[in-house]
GROMACS .gro file of C-alpha atoms in nm:
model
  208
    1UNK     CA    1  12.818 -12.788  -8.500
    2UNK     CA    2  12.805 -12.852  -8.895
    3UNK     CA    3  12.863 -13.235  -8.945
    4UNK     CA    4  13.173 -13.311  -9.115
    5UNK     CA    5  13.086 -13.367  -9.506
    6UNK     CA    6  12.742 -13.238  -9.451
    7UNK     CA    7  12.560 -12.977  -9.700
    8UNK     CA    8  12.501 -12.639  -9.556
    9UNK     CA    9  12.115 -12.557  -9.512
   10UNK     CA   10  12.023 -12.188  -9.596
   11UNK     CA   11  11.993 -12.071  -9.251
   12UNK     CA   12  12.374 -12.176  -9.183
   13UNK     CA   13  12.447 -12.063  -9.477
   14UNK     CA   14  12.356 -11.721  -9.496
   15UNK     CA   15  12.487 -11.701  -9.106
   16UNK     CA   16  12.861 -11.844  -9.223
   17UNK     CA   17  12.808 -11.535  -9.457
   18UNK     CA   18  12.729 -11.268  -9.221
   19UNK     CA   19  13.006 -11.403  -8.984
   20UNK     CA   20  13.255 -11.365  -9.264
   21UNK     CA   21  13.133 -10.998  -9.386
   22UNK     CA   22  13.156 -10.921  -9.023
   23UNK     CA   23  13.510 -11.075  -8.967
   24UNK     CA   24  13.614 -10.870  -9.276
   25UNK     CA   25  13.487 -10.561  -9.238
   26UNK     CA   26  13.654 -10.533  -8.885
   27UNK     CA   27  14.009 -10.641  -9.054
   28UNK     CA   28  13.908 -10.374  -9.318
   29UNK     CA   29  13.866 -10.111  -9.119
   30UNK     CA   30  14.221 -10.093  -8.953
   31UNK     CA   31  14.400 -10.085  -9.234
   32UNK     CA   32  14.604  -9.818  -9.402
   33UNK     CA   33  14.585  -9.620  -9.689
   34UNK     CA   34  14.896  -9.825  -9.866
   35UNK     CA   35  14.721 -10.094  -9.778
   36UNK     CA   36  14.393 -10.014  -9.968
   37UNK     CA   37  14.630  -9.975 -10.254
   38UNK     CA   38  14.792 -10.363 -10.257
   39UNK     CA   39  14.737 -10.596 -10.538
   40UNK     CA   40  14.560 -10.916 -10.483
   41UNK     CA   41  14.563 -11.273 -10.664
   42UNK     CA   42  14.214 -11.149 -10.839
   43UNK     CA   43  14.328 -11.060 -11.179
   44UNK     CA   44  14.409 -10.673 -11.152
   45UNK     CA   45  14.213 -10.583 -10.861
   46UNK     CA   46  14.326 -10.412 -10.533
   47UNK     CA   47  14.262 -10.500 -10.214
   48UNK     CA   48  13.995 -10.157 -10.242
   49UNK     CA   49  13.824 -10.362 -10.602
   50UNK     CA   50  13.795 -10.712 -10.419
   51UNK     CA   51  13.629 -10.504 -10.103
   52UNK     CA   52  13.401 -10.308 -10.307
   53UNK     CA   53  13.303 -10.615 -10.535
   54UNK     CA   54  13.167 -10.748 -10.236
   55UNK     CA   55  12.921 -10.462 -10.131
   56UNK     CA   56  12.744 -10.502 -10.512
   57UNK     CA   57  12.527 -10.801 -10.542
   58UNK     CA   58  12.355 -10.737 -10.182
   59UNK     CA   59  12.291 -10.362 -10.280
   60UNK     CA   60  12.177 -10.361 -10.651
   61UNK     CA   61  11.884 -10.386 -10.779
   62UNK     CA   62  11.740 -10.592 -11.058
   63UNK     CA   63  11.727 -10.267 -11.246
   64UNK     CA   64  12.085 -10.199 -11.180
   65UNK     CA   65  12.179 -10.526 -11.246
   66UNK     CA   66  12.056 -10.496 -11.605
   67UNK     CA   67  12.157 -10.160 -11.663
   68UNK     CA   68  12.491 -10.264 -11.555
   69UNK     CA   69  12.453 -10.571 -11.830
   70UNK     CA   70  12.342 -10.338 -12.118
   71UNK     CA   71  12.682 -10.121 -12.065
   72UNK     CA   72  12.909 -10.452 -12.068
   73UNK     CA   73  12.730 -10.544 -12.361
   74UNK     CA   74  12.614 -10.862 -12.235
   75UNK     CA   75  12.971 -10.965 -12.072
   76UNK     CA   76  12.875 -11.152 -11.771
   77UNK     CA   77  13.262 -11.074 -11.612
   78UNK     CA   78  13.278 -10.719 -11.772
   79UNK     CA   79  13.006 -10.637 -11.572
   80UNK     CA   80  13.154 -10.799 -11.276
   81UNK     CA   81  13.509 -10.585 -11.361
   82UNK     CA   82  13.337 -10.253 -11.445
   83UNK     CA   83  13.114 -10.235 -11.100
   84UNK     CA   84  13.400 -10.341 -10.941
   85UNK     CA   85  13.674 -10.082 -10.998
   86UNK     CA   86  13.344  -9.800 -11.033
   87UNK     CA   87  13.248  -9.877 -10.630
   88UNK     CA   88  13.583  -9.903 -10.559
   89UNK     CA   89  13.676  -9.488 -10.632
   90UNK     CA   90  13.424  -9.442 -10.282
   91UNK     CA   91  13.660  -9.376  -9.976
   92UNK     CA   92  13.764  -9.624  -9.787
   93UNK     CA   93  13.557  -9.568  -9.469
   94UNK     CA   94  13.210  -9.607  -9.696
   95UNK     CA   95  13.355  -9.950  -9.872
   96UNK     CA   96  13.359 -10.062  -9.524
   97UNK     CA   97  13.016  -9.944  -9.400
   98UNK     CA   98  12.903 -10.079  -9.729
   99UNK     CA   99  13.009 -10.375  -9.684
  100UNK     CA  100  12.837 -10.375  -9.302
  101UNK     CA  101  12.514 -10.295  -9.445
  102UNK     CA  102  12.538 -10.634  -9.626
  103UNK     CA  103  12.518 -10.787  -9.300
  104UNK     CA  104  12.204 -10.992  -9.262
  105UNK     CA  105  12.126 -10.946  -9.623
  106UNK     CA  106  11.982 -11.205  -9.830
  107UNK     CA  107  11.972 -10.993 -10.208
  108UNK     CA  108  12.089 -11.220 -10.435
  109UNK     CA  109  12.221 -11.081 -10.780
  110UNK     CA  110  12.031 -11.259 -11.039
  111UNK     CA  111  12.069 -11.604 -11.171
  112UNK     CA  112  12.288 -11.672 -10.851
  113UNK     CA  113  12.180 -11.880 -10.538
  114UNK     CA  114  12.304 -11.847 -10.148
  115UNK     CA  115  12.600 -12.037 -10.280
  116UNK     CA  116  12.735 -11.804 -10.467
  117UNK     CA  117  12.769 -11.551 -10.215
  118UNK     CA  118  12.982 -11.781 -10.027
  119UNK     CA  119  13.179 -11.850 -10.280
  120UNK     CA  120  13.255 -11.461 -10.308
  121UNK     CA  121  13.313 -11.416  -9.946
  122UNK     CA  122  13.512 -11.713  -9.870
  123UNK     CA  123  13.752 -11.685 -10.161
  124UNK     CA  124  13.782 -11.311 -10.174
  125UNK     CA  125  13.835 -11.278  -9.821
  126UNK     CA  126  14.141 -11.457  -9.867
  127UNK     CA  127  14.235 -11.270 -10.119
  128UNK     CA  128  14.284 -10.961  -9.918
  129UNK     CA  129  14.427 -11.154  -9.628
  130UNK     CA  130  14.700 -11.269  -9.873
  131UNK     CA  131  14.758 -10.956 -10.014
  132UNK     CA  132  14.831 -10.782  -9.639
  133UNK     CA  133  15.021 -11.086  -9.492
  134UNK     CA  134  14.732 -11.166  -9.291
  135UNK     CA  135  14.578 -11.497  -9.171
  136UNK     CA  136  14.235 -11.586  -9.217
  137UNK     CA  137  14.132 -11.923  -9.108
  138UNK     CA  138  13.820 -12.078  -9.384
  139UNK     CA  139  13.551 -12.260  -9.199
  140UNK     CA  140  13.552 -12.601  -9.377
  141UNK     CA  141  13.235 -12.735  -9.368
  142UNK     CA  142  13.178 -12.400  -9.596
  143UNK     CA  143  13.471 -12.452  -9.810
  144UNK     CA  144  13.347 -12.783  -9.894
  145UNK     CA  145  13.018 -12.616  -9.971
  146UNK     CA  146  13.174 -12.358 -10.188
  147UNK     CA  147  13.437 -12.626 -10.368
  148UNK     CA  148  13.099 -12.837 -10.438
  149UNK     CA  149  12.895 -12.547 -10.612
  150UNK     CA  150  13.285 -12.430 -10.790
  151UNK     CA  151  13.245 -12.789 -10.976
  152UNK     CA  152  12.902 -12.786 -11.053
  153UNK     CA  153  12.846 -12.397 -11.209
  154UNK     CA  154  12.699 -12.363 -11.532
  155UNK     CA  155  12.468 -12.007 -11.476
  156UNK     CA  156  12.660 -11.804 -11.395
  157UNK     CA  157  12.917 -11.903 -11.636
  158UNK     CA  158  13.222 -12.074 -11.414
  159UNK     CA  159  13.546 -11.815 -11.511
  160UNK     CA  160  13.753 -12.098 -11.418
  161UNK     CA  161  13.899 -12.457 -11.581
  162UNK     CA  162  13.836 -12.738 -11.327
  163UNK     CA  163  14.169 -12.892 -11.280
  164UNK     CA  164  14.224 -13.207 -11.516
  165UNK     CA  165  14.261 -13.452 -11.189
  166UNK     CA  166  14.105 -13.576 -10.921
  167UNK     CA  167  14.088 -13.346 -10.595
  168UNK     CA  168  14.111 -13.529 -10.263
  169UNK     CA  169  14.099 -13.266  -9.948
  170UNK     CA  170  14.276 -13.421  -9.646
  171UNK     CA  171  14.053 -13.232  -9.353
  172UNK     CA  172  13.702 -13.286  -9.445
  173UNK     CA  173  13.532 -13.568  -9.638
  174UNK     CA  174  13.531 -13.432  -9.997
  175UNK     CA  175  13.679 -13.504 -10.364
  176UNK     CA  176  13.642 -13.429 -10.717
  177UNK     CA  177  13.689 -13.531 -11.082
  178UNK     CA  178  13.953 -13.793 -11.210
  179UNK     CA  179  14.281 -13.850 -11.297
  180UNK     CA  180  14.649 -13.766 -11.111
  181UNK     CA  181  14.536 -13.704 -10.758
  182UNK     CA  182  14.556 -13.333 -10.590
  183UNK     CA  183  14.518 -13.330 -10.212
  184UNK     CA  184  14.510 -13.062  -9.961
  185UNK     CA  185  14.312 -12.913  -9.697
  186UNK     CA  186  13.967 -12.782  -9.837
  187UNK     CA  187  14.044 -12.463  -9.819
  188UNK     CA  188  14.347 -12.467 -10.035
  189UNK     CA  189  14.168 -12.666 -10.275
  190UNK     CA  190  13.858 -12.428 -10.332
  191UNK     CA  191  14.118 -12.159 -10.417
  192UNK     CA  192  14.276 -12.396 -10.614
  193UNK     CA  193  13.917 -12.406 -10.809
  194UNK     CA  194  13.872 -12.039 -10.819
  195UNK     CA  195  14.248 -11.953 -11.029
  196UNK     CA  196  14.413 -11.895 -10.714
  197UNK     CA  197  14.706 -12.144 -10.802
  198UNK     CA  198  15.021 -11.969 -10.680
  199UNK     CA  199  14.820 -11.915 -10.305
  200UNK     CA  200  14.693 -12.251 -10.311
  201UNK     CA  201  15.013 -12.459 -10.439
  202UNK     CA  202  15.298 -12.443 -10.113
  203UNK     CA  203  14.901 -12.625  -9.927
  204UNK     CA  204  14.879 -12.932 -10.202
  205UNK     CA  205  15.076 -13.189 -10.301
  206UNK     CA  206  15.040 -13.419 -10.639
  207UNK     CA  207  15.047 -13.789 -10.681
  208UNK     CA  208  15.022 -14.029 -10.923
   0.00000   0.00000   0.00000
């Protein structure tokens, strides 16, 4: 059991990954081919773009990494965008077995730490879940973990604004910044963090 509040240590962390790659790839697998197809809260990606994204950082290289770099000119998110949507034209059934090769993998993409894997998984896990009407339950003790590394970021580059206001989750000991208070369950919160506003606002409410 992960103590409310508590940091997660790299052995639970990499093991709340795994769970979630293996929790996904199962809902992956039974879906249909519309489904592949639906758009997601992640900019312009489909639910076949967030799945793929998600196979990259465990399966490149350092070579591939930079090669992918030198083509994006340096763009830190191009890069990000282009291997995307590139990985996602494979058929559906290797995205998935792609994804379960990850499993137990602990190939980091440069620059990045254990935390930002979770990050990935946590938050784009829900973003397929939202975009096929599903529900996928975020393990909080994680979320807080993720929310935590969200607000700190400086390499990589955090895409997102932190909200101008102090974030107060209401199911694990956690909070964040100043201001007009936001509260919500963690989960809601980290998506909140990561531009997911429209899935994260019916969860929060505003004070002050």
């Amino acid at each position: 059991m992960i103590p409310v509040g508590a940091v997660l240590d790299e052995d639970t962390c990499w093991q709340v990954i795994d769970h979630e790659r293996t929790t996904l790839a199962d809902l992956l697998e039974g879906l249909g081919p519309e489904e592949w197809e639906r758009p997601t809260q992640c900019g312009d990606w489909r639910v076949r773009d967030v799945a793929a994204h998600l196979t990259v950082a465990a399966r490149f290289s350092y070579g591939q990494v930079v090669g992918e770099m030198i083509r994006a000119r340096g763009n830190w998110n191009r890069m990000i965008q282009d291997s995307a949507v590139r990985e996602a034209q494979r058929p559906a059934d290797e995205i998935v077995a792609l994804l379960r090769a990850t499993i137990g993998s602990r190939r980091l993409a440069p620059v990045t730490t254990r935390r930002e894997p979770l990050i990935d998984i946590l938050v784009h896990g829900q973003d397929i879940a939202l975009a096929l009407g599903r529900d996928r339950e975020m393990p909080r003790a994680a979320a807080r973990d993720a929310a935590d590394r969200v607000c700190t970021m400086r390499v990589p580059p955090r895409p997102w604004p932190l909200p101008r206001a102090r974030l107060v989750a209401t199911d694990i000991e956690w909070n964040h910044g100043a201001g007009k208070e936001i509260r919500g369950p963690i989960a809601a919160l980290l998506l909140l963090l990561t531009g997911r506003d429209a899935a994260a606002e019916t969860r929060l409410t505003r004070t002050g």
